[in-house]
CSV table of C-alpha atoms in Angstrom, one decimal:
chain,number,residue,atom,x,y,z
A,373,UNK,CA,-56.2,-19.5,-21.3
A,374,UNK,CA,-57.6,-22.3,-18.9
A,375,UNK,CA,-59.3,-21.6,-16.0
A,376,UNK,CA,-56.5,-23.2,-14.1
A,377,UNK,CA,-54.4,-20.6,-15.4
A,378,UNK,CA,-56.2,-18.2,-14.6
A,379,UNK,CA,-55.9,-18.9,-11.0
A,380,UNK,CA,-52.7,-19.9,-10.5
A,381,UNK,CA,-50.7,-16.8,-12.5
A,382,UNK,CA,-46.8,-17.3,-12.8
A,383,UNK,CA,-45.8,-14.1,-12.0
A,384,UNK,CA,-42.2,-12.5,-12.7
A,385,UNK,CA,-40.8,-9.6,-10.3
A,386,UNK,CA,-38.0,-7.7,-11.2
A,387,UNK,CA,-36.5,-4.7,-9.8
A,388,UNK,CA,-33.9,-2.4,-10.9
A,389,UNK,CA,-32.4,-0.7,-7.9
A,390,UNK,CA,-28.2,0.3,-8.2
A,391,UNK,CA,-27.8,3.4,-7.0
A,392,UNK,CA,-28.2,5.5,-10.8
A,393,UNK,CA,-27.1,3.0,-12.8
A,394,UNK,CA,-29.7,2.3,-15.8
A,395,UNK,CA,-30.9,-0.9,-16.5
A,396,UNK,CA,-29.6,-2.7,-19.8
A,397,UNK,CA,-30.6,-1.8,-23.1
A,398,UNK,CA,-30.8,-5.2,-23.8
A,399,UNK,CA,-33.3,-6.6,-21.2
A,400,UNK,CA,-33.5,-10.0,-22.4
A,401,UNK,CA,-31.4,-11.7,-20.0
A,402,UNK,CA,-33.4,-9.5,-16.6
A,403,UNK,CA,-36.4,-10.8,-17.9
A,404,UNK,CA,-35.2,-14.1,-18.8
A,405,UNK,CA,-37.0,-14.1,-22.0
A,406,UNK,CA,-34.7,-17.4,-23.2
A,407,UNK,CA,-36.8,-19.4,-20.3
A,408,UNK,CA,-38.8,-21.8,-21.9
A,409,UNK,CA,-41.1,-21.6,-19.1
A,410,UNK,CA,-42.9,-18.1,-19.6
A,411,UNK,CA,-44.4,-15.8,-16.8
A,412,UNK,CA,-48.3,-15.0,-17.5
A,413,UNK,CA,-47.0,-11.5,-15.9
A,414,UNK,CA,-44.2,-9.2,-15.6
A,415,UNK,CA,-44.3,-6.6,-13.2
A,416,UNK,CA,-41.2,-4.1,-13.2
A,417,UNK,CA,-40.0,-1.9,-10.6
């Protein structure tokens, strides 16, 4: 990891929030795991 990197994190925020509906059991496609352009972090809520 460059230092560059390191201070410029791409972040990815996700929340999961319908009333008690569970998230999928396939979370692929709310993280967006296809994206070529990958998030140094995921943070899930």
């Amino acid at each position: 990891i460059s230092a560059l990197q390191l201070t410029h994190p791409k972040l990815y925020v996700v929340t999961w929030n319908v009333a008690t509906a569970e998230p999928p059991d396939d979370v692929n496609s709310l993280l967006q795991l296809s994206s070529p352009k990958k998030p140094d972090l995921y943070v899930i809520g």
